[in-house]
PDB file of C-alpha atoms and ligand atoms in Angstrom:
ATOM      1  CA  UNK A   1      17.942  -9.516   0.174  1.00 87.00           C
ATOM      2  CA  UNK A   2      15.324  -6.875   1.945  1.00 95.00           C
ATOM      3  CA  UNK A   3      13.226  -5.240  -0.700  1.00 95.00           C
ATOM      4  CA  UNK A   4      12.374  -1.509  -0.888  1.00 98.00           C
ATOM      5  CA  UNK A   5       9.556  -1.532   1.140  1.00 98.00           C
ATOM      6  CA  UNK A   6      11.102  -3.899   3.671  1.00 98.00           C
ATOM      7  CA  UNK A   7      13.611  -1.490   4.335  1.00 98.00           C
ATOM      8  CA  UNK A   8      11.622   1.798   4.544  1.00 98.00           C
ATOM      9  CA  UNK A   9       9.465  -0.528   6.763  1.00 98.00           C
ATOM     10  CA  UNK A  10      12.848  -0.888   9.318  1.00 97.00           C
ATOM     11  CA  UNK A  11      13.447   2.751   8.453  1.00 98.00           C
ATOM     12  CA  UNK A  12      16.677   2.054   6.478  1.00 98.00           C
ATOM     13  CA  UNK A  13      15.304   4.295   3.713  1.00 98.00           C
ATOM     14  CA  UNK A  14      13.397   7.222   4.701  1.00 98.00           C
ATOM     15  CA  UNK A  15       9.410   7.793   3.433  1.00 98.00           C
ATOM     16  CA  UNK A  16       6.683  10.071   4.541  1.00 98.00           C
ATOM     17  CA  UNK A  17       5.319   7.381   6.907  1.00 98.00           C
ATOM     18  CA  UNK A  18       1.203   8.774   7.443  1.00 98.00           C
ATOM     19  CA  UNK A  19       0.867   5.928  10.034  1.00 98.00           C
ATOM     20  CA  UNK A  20       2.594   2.747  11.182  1.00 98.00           C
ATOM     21  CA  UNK A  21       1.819   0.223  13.537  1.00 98.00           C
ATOM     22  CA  UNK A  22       2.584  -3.783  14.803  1.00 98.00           C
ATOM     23  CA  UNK A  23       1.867  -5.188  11.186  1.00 98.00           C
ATOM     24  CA  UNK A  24       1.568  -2.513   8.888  1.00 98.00           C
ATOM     25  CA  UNK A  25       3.416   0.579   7.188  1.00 98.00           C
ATOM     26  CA  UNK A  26       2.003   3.316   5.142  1.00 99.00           C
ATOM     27  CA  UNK A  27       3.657   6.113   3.563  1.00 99.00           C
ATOM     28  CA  UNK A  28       3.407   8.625   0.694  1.00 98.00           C
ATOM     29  CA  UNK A  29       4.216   7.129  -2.523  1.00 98.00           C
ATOM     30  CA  UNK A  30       7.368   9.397  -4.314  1.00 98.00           C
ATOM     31  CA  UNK A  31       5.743   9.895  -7.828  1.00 98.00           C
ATOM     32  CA  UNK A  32       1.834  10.376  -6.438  1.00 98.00           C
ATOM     33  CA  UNK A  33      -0.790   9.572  -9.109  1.00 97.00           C
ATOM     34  CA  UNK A  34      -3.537  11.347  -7.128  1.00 98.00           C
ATOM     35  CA  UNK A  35      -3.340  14.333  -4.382  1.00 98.00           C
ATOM     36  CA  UNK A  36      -3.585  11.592  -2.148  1.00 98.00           C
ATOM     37  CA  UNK A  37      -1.190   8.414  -2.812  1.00 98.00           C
ATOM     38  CA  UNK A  38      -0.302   6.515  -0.089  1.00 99.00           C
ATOM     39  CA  UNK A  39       0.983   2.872  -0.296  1.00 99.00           C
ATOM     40  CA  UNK A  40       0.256   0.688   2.900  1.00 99.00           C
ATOM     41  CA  UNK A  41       2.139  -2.130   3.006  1.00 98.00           C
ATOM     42  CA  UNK A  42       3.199  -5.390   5.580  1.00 98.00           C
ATOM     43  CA  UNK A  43       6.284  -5.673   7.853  1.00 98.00           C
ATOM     44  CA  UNK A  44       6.065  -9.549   6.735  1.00 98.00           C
ATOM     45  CA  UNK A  45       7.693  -9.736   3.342  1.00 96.00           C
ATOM     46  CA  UNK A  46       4.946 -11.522   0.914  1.00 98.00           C
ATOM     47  CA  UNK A  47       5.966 -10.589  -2.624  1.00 98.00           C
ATOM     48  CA  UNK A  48       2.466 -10.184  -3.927  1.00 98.00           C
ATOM     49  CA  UNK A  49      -1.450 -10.841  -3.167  1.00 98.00           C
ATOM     50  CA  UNK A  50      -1.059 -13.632  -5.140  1.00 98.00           C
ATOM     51  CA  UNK A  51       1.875 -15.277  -3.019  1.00 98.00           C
ATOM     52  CA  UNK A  52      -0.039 -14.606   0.180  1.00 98.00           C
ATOM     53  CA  UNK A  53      -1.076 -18.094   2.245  1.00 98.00           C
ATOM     54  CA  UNK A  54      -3.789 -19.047   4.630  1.00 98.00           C
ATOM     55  CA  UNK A  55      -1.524 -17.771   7.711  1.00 98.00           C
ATOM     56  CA  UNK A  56      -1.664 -14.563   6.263  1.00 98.00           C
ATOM     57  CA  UNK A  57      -5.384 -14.102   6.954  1.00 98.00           C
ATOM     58  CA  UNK A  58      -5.209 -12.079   9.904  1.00 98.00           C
ATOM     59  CA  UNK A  59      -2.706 -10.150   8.069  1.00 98.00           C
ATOM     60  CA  UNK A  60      -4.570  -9.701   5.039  1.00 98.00           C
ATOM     61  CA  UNK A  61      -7.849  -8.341   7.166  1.00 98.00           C
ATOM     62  CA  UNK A  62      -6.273  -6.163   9.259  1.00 98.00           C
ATOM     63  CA  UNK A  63      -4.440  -3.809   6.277  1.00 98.00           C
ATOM     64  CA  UNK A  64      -8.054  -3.712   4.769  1.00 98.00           C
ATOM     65  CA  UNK A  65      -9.149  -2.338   8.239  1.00 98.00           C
ATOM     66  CA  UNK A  66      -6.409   0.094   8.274  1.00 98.00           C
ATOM     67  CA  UNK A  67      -7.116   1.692   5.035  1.00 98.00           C
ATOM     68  CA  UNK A  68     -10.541   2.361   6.401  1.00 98.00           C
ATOM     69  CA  UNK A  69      -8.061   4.272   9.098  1.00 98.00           C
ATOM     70  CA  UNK A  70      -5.511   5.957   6.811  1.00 98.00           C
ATOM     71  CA  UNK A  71      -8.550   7.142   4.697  1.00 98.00           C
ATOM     72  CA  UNK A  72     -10.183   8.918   7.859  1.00 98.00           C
ATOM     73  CA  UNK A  73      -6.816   9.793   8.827  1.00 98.00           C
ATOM     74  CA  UNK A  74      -6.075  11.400   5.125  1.00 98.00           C
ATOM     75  CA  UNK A  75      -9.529  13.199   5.444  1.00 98.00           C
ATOM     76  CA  UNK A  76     -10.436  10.948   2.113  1.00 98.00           C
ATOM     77  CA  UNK A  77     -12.569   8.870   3.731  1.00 98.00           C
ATOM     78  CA  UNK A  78     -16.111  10.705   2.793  1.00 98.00           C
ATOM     79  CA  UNK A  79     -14.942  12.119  -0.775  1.00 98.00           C
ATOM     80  CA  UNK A  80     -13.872   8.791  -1.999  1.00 98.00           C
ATOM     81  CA  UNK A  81     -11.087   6.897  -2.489  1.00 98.00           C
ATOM     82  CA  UNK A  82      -9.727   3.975  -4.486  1.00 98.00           C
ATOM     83  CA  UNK A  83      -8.030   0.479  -3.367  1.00 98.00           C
ATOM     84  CA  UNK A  84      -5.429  -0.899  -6.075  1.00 98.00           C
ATOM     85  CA  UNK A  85      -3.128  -3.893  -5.822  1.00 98.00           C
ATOM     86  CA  UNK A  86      -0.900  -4.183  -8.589  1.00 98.00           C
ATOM     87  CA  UNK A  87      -0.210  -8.704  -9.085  1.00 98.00           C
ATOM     88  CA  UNK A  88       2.067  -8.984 -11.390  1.00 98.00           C
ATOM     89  CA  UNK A  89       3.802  -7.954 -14.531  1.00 97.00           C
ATOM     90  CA  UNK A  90       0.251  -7.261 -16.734  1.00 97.00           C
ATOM     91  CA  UNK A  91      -0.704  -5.216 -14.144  1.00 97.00           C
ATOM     92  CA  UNK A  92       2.081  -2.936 -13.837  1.00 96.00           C
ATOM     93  CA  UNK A  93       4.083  -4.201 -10.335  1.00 98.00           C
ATOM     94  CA  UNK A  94       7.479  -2.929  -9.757  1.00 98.00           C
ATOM     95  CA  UNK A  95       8.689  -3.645  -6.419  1.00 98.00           C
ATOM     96  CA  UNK A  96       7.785  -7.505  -5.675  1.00 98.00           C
ATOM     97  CA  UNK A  97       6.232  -6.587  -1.704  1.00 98.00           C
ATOM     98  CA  UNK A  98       2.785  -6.659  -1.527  1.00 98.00           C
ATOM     99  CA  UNK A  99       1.698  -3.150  -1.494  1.00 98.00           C
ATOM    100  CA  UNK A 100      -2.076  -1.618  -1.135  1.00 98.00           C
ATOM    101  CA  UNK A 101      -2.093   2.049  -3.206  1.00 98.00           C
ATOM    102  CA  UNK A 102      -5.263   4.288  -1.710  1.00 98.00           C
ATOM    103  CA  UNK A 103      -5.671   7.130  -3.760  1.00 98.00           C
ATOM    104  CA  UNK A 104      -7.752   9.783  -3.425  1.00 98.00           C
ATOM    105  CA  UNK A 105      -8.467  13.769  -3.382  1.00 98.00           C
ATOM    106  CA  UNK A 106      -9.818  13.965  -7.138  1.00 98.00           C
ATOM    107  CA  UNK A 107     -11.938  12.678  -9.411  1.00 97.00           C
ATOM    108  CA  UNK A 108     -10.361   9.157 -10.487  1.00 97.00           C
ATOM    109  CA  UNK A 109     -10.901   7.780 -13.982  1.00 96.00           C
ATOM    110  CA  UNK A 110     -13.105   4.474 -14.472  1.00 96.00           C
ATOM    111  CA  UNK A 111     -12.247   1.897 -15.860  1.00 94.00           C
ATOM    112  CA  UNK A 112      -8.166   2.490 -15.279  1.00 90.00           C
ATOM    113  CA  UNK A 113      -5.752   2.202 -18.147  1.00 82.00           C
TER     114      UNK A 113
HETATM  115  P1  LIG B 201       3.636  -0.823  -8.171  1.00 94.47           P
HETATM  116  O1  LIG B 201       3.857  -0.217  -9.529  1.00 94.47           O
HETATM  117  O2  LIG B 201       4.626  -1.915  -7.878  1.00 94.47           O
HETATM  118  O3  LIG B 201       2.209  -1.238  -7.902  1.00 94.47           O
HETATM  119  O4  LIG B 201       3.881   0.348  -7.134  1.00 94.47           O
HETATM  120  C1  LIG B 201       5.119   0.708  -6.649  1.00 94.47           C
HETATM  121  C2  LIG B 201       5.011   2.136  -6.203  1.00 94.47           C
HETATM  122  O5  LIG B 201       6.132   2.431  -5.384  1.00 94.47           O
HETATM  123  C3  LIG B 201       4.999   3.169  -7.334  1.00 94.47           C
HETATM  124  O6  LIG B 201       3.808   3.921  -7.321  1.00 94.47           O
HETATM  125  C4  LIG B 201       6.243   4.030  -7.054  1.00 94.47           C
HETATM  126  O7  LIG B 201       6.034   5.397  -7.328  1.00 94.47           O
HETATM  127  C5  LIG B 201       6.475   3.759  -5.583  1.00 94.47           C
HETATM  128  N1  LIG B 201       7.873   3.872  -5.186  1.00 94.47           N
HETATM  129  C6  LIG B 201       8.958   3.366  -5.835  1.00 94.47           C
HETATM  130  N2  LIG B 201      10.087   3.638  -5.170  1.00 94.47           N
HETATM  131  C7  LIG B 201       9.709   4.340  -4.059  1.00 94.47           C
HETATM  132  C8  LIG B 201      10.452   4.897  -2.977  1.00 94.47           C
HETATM  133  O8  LIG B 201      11.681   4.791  -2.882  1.00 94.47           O
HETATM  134  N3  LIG B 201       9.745   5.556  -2.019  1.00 94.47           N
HETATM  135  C9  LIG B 201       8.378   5.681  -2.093  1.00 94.47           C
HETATM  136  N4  LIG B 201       7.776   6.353  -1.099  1.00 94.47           N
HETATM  137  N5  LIG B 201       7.646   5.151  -3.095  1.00 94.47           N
HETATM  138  C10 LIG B 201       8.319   4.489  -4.069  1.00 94.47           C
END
């Protein structure tokens, strides 16, 4: 069965999509921790980091290239912003489809909860 993210991916379920392309998706997350919360994840269905394989190298390099993008894009790019992937039931994961948060626009808290 297509996970959340799969399906606002095909556009089944509608999400403020900030920028899309061949491999990747990235919308506004619905309950935003920051002023800017975005979550970028893969068309490809890998449930978490952790489940990713070698084939998904070229995957994995090119969403870390595109938050570089969605940053500039978001105008968060030169005030900061922070990269969190949640692997995992210690650290909070709630929809098993491997999804980058960038957040951004404030001052973010160090070390996180
Ligand atoms: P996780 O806790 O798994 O790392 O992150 C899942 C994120 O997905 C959460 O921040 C949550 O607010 C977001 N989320 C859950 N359901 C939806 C939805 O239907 N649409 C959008 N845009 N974000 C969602």
């Amino acid at each position: 069965m297509a996970t959340l993210f799969e399906k606002i991916c095909t556009g089944e379920i509608p999400a403020d999509i900030v920028y899309q392309d061949e491999v990747c998706v990235c919308f506004r997350d619905i309950n935003p921790g920051a002023p800017t919360h975005v979550l970028l994840v893969p068309r490809k269905a890998i449930p978490r980091l952790a489940m990713a394989q070698e084939d998904d190298a070229a995957l994995l390099g090119h969403m870390l290239l595109t938050v570089g993008k969605v940053a500039r894009l978001l105008g968060v790019d030169e005030s900061g912003f922070r990269l969190v992937i949640n692997n995992g039931p210690h650290a909070g994961e709630t929809v098993p489809h491997l999804h980058m948060h960038i957040l951004g626009g404030r001052d973010l808290e160090w070390p996180p909860g």
